[in-house]
Short mmCIF file of N, CA and C in Angstrom, two decimals:
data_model
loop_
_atom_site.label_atom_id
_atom_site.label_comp_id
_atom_site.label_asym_id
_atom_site.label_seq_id
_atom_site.Cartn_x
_atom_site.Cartn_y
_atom_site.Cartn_z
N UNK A 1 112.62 184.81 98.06
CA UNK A 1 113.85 184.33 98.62
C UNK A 1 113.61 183.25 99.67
N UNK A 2 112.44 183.29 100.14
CA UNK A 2 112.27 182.32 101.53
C UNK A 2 111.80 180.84 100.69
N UNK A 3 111.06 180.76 98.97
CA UNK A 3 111.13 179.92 98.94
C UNK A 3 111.97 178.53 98.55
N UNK A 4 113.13 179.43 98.28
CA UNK A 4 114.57 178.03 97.72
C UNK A 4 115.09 177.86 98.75
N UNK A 5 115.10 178.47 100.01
CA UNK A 5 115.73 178.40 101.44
C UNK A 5 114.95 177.40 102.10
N UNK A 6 113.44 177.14 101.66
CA UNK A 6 112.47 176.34 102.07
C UNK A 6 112.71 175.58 101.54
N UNK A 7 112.93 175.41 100.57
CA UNK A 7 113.17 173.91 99.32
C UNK A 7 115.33 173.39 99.93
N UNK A 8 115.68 174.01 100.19
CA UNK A 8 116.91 173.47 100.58
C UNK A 8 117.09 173.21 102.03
N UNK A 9 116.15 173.82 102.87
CA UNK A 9 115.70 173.03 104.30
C UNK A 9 115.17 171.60 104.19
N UNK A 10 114.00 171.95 103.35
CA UNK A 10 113.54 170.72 103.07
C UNK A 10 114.14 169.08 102.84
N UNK A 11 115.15 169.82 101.34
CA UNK A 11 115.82 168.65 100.84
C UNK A 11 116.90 168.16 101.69
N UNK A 12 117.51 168.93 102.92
CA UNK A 12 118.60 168.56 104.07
C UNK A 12 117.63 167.70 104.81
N UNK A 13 116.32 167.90 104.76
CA UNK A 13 115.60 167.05 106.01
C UNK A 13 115.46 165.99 105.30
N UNK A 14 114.96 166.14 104.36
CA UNK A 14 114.04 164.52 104.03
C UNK A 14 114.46 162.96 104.28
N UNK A 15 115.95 163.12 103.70
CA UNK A 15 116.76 161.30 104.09
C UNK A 15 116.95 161.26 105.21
N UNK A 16 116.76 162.32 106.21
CA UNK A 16 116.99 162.03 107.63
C UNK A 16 115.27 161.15 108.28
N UNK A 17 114.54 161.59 107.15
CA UNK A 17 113.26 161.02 108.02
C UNK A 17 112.93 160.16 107.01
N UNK A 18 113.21 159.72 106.25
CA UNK A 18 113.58 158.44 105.47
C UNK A 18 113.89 157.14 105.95
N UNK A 19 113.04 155.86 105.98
CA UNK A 19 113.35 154.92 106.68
C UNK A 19 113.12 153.68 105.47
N UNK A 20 113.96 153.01 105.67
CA UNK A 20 114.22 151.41 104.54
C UNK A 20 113.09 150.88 104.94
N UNK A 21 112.91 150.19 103.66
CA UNK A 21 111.22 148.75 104.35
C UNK A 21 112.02 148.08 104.88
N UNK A 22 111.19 147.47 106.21
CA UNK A 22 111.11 146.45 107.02
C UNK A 22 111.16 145.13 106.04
N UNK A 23 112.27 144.63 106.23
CA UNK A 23 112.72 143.40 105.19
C UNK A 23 111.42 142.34 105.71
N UNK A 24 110.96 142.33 106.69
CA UNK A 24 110.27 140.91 107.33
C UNK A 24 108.91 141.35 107.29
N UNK A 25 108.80 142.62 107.67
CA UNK A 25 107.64 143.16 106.60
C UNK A 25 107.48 142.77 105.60
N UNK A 26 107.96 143.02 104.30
CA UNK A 26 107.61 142.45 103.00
C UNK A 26 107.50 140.89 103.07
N UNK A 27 108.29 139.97 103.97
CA UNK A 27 108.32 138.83 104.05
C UNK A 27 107.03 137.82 104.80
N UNK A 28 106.30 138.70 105.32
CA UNK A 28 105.51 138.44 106.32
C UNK A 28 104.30 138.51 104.97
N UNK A 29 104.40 139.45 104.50
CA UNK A 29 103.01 139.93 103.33
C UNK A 29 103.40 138.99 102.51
N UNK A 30 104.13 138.20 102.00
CA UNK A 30 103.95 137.28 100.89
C UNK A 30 103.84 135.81 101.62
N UNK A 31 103.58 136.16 103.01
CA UNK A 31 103.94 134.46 103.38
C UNK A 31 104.27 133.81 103.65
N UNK A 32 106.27 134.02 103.30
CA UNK A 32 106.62 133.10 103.93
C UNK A 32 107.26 133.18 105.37
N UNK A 33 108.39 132.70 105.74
CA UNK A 33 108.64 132.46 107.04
C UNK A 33 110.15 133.79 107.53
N UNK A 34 110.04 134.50 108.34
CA UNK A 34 111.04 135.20 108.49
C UNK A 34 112.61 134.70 109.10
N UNK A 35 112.48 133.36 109.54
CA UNK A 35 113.43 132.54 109.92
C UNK A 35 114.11 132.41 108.83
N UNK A 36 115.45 132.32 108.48
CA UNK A 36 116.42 131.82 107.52
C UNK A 36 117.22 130.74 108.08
N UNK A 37 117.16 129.56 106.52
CA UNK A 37 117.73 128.59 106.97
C UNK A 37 119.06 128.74 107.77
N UNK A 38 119.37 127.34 108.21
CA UNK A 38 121.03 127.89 109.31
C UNK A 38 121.89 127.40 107.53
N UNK A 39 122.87 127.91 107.73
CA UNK A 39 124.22 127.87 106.76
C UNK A 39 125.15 127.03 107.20
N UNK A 40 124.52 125.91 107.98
CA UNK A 40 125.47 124.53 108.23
C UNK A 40 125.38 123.36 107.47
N UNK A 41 126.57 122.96 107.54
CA UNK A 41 126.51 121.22 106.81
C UNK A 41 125.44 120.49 107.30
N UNK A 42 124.81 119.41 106.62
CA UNK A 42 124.25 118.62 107.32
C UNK A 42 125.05 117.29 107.57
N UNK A 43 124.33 116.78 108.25
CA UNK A 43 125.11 115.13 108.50
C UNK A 43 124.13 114.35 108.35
N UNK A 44 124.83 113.64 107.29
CA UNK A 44 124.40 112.46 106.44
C UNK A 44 124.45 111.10 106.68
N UNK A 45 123.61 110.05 106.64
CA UNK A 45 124.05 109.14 106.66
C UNK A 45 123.85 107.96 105.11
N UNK A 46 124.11 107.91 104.73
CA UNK A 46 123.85 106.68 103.53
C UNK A 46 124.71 105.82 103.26
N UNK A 47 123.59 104.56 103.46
CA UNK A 47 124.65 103.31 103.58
C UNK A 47 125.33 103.33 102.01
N UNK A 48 126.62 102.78 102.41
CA UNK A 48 127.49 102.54 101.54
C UNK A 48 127.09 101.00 100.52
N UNK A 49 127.68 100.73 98.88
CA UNK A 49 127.13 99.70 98.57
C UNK A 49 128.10 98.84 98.39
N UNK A 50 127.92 97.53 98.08
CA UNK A 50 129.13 96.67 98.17
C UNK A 50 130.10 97.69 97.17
N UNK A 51 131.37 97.66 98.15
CA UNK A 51 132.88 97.49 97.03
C UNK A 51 132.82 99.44 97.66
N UNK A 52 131.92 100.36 97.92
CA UNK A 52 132.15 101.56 98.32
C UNK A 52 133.30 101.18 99.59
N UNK A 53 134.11 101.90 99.59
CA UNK A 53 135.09 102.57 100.99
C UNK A 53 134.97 103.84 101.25
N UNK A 54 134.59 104.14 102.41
CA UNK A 54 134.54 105.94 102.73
C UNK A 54 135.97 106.16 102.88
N UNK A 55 135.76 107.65 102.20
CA UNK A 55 137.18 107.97 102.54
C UNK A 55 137.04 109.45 103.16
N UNK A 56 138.34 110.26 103.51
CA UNK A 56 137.93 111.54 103.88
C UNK A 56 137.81 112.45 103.02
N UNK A 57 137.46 113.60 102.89
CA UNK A 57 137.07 114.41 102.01
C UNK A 57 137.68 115.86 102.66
N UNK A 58 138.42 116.53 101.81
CA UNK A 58 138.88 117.82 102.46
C UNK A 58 138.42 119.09 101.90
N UNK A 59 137.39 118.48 100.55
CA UNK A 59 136.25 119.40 100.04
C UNK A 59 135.59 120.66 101.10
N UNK A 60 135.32 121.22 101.36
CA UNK A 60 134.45 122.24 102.51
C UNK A 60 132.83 121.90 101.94
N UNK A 61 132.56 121.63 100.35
CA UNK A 61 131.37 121.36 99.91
C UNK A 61 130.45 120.08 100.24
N UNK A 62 131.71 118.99 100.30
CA UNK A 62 131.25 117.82 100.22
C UNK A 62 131.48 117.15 101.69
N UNK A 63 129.97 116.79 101.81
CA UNK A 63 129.63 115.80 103.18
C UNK A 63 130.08 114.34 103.37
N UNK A 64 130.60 113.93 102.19
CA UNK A 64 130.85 112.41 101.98
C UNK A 64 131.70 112.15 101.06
N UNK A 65 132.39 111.12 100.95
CA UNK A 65 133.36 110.94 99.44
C UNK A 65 133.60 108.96 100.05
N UNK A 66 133.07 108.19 98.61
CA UNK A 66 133.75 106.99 98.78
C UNK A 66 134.59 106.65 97.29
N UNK A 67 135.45 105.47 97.82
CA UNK A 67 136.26 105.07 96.70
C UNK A 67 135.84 103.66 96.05
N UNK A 68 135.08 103.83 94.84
CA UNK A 68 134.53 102.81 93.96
C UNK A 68 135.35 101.85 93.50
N UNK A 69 135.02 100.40 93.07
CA UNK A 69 135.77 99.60 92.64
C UNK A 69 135.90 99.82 91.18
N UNK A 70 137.10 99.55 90.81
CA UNK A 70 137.68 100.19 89.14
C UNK A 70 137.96 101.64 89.07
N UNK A 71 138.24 102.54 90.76
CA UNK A 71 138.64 103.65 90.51
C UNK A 71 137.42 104.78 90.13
N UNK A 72 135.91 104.13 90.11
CA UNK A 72 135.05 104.77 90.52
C UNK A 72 135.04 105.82 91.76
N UNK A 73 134.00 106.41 91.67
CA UNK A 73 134.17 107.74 92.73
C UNK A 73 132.94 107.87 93.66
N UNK A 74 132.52 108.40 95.08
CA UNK A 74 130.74 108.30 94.77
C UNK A 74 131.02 109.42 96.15
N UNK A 75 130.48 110.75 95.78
CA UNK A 75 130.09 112.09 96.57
C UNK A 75 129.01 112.51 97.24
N UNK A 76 128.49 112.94 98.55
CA UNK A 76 127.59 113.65 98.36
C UNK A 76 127.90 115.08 99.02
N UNK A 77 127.59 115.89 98.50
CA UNK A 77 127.85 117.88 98.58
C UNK A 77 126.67 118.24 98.75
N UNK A 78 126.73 119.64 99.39
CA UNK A 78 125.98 120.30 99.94
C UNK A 78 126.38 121.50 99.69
N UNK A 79 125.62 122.30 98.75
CA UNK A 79 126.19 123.88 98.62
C UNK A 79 125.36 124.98 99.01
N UNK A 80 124.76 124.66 100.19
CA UNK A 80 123.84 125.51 101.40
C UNK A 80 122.37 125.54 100.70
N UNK A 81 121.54 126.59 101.51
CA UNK A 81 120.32 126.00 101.46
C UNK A 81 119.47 126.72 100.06
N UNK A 82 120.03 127.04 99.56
CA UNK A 82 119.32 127.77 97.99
C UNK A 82 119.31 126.36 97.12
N UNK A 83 118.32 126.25 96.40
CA UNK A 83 117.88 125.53 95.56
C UNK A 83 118.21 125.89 94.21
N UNK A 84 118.68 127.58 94.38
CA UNK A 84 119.38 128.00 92.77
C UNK A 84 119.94 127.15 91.86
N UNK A 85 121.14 126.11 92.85
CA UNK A 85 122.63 125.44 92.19
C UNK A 85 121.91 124.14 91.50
N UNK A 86 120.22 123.63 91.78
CA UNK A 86 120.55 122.65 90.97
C UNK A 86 120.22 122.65 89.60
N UNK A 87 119.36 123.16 88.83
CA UNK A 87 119.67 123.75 87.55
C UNK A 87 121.03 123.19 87.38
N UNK A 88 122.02 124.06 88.02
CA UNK A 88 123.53 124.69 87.52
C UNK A 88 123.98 123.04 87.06
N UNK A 89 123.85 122.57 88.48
CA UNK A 89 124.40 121.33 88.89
C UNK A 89 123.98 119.97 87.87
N UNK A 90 122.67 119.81 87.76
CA UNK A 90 122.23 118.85 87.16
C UNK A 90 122.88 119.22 85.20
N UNK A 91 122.94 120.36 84.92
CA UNK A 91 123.64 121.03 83.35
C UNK A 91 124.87 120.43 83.76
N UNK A 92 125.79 120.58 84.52
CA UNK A 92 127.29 120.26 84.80
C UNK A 92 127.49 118.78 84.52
N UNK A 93 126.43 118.02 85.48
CA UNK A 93 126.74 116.39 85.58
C UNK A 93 126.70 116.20 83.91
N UNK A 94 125.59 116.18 83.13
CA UNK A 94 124.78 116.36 82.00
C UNK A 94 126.15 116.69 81.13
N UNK A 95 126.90 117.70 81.41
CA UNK A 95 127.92 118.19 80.79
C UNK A 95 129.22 117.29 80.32
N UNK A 96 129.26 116.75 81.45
CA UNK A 96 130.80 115.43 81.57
C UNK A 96 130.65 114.73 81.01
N UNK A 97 129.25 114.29 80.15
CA UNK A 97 129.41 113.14 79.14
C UNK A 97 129.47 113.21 77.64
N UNK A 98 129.95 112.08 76.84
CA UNK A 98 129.29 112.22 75.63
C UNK A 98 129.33 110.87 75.18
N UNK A 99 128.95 110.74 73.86
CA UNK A 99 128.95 109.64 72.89
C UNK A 99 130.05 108.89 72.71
N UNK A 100 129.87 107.68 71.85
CA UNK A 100 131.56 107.21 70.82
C UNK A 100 131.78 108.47 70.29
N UNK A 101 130.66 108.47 69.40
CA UNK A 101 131.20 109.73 68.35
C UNK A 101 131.11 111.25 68.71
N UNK A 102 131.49 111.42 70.10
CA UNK A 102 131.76 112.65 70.46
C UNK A 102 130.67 113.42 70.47
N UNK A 103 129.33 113.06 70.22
CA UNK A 103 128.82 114.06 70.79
C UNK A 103 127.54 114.21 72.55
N UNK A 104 127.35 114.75 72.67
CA UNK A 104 127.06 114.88 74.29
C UNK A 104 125.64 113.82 74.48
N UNK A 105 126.18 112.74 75.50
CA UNK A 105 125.43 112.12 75.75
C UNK A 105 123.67 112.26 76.12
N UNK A 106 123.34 111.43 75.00
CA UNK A 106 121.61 112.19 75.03
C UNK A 106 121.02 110.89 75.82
N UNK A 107 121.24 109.98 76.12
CA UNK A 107 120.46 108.90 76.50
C UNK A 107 120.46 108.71 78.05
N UNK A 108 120.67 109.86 78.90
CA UNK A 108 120.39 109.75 80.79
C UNK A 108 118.87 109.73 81.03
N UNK A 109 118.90 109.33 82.35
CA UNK A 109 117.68 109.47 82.53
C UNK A 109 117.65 110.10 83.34
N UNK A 110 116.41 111.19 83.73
CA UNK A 110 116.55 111.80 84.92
C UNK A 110 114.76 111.51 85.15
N UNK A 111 114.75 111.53 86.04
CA UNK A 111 113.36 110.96 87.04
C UNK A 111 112.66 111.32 88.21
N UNK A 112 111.45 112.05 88.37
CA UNK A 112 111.97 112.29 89.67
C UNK A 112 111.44 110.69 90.72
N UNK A 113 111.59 110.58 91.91
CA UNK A 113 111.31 109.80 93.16
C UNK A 113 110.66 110.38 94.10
N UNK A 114 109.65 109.79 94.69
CA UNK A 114 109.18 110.53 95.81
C UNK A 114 109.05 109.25 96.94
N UNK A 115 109.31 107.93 96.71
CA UNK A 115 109.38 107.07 97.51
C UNK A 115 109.81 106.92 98.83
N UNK A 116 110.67 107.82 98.86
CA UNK A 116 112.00 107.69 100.40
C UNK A 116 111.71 108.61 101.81
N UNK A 117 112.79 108.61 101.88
CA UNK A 117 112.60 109.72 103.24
C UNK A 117 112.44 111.25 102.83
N UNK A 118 113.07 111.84 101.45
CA UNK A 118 112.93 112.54 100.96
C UNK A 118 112.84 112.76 99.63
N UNK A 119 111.69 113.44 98.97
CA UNK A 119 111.87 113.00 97.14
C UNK A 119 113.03 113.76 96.65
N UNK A 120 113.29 112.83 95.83
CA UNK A 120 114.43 113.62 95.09
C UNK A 120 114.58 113.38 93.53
N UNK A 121 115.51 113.77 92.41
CA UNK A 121 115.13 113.87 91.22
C UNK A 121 116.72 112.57 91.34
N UNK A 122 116.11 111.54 90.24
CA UNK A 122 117.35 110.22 89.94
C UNK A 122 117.71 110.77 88.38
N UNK A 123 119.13 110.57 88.71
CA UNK A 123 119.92 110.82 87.23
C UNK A 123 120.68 109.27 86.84
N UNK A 124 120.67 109.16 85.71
CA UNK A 124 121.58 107.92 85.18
C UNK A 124 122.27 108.12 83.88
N UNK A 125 123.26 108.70 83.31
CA UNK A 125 123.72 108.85 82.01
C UNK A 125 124.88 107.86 82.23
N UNK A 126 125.08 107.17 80.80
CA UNK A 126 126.28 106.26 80.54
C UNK A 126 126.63 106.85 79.33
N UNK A 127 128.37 106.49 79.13
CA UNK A 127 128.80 107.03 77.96
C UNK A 127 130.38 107.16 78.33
N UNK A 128 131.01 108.20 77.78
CA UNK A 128 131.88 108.46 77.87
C UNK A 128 132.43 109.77 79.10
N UNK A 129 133.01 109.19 79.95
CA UNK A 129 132.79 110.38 81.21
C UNK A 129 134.26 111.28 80.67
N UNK A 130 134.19 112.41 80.00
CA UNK A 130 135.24 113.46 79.25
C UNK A 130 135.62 114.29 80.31
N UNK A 131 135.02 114.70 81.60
CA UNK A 131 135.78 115.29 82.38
C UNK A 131 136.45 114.63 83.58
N UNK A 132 137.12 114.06 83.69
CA UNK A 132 138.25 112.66 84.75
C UNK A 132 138.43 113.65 86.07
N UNK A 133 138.20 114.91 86.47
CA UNK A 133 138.61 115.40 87.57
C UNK A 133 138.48 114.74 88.85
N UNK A 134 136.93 114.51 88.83
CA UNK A 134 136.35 113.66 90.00
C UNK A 134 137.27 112.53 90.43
N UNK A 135 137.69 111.91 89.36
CA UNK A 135 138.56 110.53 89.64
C UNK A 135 139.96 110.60 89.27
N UNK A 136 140.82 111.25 90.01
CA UNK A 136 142.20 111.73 89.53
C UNK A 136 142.46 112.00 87.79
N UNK A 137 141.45 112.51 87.21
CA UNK A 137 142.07 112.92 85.91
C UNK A 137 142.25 111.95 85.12
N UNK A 138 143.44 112.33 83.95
CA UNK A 138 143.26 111.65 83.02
C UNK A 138 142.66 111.55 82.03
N UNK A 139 143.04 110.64 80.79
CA UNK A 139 141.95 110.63 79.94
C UNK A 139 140.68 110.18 79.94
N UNK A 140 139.76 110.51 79.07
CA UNK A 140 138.44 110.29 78.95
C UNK A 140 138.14 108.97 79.27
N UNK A 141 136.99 108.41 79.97
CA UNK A 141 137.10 106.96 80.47
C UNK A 141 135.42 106.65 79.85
N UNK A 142 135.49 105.40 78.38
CA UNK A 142 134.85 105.02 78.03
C UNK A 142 133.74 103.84 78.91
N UNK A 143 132.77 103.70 78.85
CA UNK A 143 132.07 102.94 79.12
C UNK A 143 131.75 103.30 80.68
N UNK A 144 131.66 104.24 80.94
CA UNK A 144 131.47 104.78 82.44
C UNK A 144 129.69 104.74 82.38
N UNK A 145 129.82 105.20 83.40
CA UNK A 145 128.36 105.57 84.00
C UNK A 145 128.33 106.67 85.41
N UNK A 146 127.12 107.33 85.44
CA UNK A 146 126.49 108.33 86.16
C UNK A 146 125.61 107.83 87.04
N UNK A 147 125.75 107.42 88.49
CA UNK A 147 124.15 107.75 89.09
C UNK A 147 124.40 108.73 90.05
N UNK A 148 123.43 109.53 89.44
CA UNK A 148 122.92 110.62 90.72
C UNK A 148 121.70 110.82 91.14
N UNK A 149 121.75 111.42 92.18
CA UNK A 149 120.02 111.99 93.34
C UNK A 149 120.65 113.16 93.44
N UNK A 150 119.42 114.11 93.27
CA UNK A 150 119.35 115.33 93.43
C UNK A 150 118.53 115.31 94.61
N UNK A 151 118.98 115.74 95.98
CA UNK A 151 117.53 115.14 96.88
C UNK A 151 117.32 116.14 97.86
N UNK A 152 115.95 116.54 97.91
CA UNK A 152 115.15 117.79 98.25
C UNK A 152 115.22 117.48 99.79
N UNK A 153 116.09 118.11 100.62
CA UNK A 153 116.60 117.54 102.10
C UNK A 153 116.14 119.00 103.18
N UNK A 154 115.79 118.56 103.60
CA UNK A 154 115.58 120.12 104.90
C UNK A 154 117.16 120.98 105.34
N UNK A 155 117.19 121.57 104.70
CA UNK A 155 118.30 123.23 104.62
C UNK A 155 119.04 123.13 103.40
N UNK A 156 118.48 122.15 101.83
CA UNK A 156 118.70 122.58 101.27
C UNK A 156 119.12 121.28 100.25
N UNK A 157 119.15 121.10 98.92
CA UNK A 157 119.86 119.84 98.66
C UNK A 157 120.92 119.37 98.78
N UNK A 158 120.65 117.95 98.42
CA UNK A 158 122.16 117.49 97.98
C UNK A 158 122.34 116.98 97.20
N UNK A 159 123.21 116.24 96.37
CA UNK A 159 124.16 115.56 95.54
C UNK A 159 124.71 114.84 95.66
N UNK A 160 124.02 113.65 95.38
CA UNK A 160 124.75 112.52 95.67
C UNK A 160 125.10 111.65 94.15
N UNK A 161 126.37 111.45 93.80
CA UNK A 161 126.65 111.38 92.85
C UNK A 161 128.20 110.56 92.91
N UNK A 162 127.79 109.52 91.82
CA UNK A 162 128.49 108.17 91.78
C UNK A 162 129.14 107.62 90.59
N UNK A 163 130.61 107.85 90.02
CA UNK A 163 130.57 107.87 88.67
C UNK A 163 131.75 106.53 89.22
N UNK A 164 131.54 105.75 87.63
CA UNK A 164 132.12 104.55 87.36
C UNK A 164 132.21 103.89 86.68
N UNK A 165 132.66 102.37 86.36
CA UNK A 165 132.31 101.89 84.89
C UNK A 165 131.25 100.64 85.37
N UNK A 166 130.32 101.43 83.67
CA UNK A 166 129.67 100.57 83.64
C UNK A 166 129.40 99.03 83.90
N UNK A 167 129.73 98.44 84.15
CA UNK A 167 130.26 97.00 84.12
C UNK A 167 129.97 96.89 85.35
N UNK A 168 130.25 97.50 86.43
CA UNK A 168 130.25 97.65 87.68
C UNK A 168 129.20 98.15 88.65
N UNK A 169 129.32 99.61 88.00
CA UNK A 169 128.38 100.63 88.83
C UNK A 169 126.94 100.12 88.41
N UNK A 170 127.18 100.20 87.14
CA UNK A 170 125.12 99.70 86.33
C UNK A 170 125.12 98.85 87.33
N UNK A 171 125.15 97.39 88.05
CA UNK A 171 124.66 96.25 88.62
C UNK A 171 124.16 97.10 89.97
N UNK A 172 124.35 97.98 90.52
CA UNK A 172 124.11 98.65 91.80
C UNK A 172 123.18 99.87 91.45
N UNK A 173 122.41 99.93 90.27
CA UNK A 173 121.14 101.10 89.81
C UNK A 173 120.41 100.82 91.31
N UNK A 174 119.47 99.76 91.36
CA UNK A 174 118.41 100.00 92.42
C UNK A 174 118.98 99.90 93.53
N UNK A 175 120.31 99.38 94.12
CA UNK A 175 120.75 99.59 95.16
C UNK A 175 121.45 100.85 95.76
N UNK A 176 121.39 101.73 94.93
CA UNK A 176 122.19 103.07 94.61
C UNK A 176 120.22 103.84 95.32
N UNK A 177 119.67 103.39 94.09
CA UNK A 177 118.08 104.12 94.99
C UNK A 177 117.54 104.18 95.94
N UNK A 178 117.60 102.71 96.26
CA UNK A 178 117.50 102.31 97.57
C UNK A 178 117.88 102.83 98.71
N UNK A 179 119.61 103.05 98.70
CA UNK A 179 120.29 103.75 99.70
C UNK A 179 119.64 105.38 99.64
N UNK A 180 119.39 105.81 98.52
CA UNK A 180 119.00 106.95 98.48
C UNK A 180 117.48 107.42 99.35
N UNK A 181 116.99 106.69 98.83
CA UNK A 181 115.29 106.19 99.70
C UNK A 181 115.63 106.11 101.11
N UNK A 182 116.67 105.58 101.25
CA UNK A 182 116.62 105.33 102.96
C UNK A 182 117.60 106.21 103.68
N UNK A 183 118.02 107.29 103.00
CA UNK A 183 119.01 108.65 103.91
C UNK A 183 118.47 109.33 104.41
N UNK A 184 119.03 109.28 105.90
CA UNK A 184 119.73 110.18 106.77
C UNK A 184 119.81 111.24 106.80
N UNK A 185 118.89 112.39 107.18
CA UNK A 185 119.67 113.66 107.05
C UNK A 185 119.33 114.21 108.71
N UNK A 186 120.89 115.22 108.81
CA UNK A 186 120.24 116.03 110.27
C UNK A 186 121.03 117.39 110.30
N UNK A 187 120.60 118.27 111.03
CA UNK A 187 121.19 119.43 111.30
C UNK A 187 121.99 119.67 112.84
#
């Protein structure tokens, strides 16, 4: 009889002397740093290129928003410091395009850069931009173009991303890099 009275003493004690791992413990044994990034915007600076106008942005994501000539668009966002979203992000841009003949634009380039203040990965797809949200909607707008930087920034990336028509935006490729090469970032 004393021993299930022992076994049910027991089992009342045990989660009381039960203690969770030390989260910074495990963090400490693999290395890295027990500090977590801060969960603030950064502030950006990148010069604007001819014909850009800043405008305001009431996004909570996005650090920047200008208004392109021909109704072009040009963003840069920040969706905190995980590196998860660009996968997501770079599939999405990738996503908004396609062909004449409808099917999903295969001819972008993506690249990476390590030239600048910070490396970052360069995107360029032209084609047909099928999702118009970015630029008040509408129908599908032929002969557009994509430049984006994916750019590896201290607390996390960003997105800087510039859609427009071709005709226009293409003449500003290396000046689009350029500005990119030479940003601004601070906490």
């Amino acid at each position: 009889m004393l021993r299930p009275l022992a076994l049910v003493i027991l089992c009342s004690l045990l989660p009381a002397c039960m203690k969770a791992p030390d989260p910074e413990v495990g963090l400490r044994q693999s290395g890295e740093s027990t500090e977590s990034a801060p969960a603030t915007k950064p502030t950006v600076v990148l010069s604007a290129l001819d014909g850009w106008q800043e405008t305001a942005t009431s996004l909570e994501f996005q650090v920047a928003r200008w208004e392109l000539p021909a109704g072009g668009v040009a963003t840069i966002s920040w969706l905190g410091p995980s590196k998860e979203s660009i996968a997501m992000n770079l599939d999405r841009w990738l996503g908004q395009w396609q062909t004449e003949n409808g099917e999903p634009a295969q001819d972008g380039r993506i690249e990476p850069d390590a030239d600048g203040n910070f490396p970052f990965t360069f995107v360029r797809v032209a084609g047909i931009l099928k999702d118009t949200r970015q630029v008040g909607g509408g129908e599908p707008r032929a002969d557009w173009l994509l430049l984006g930087a994916i750019v590896d920034a201290p607390g996390g990336p960003l997105y800087v991303k510039a859609v427009g028509p071709e005709a226009e935006l293409g003449e500003q490729t290396e000046a689009f890099r350029a500005a990119v090469r030479a940003m601004q970032v601070s906490r």
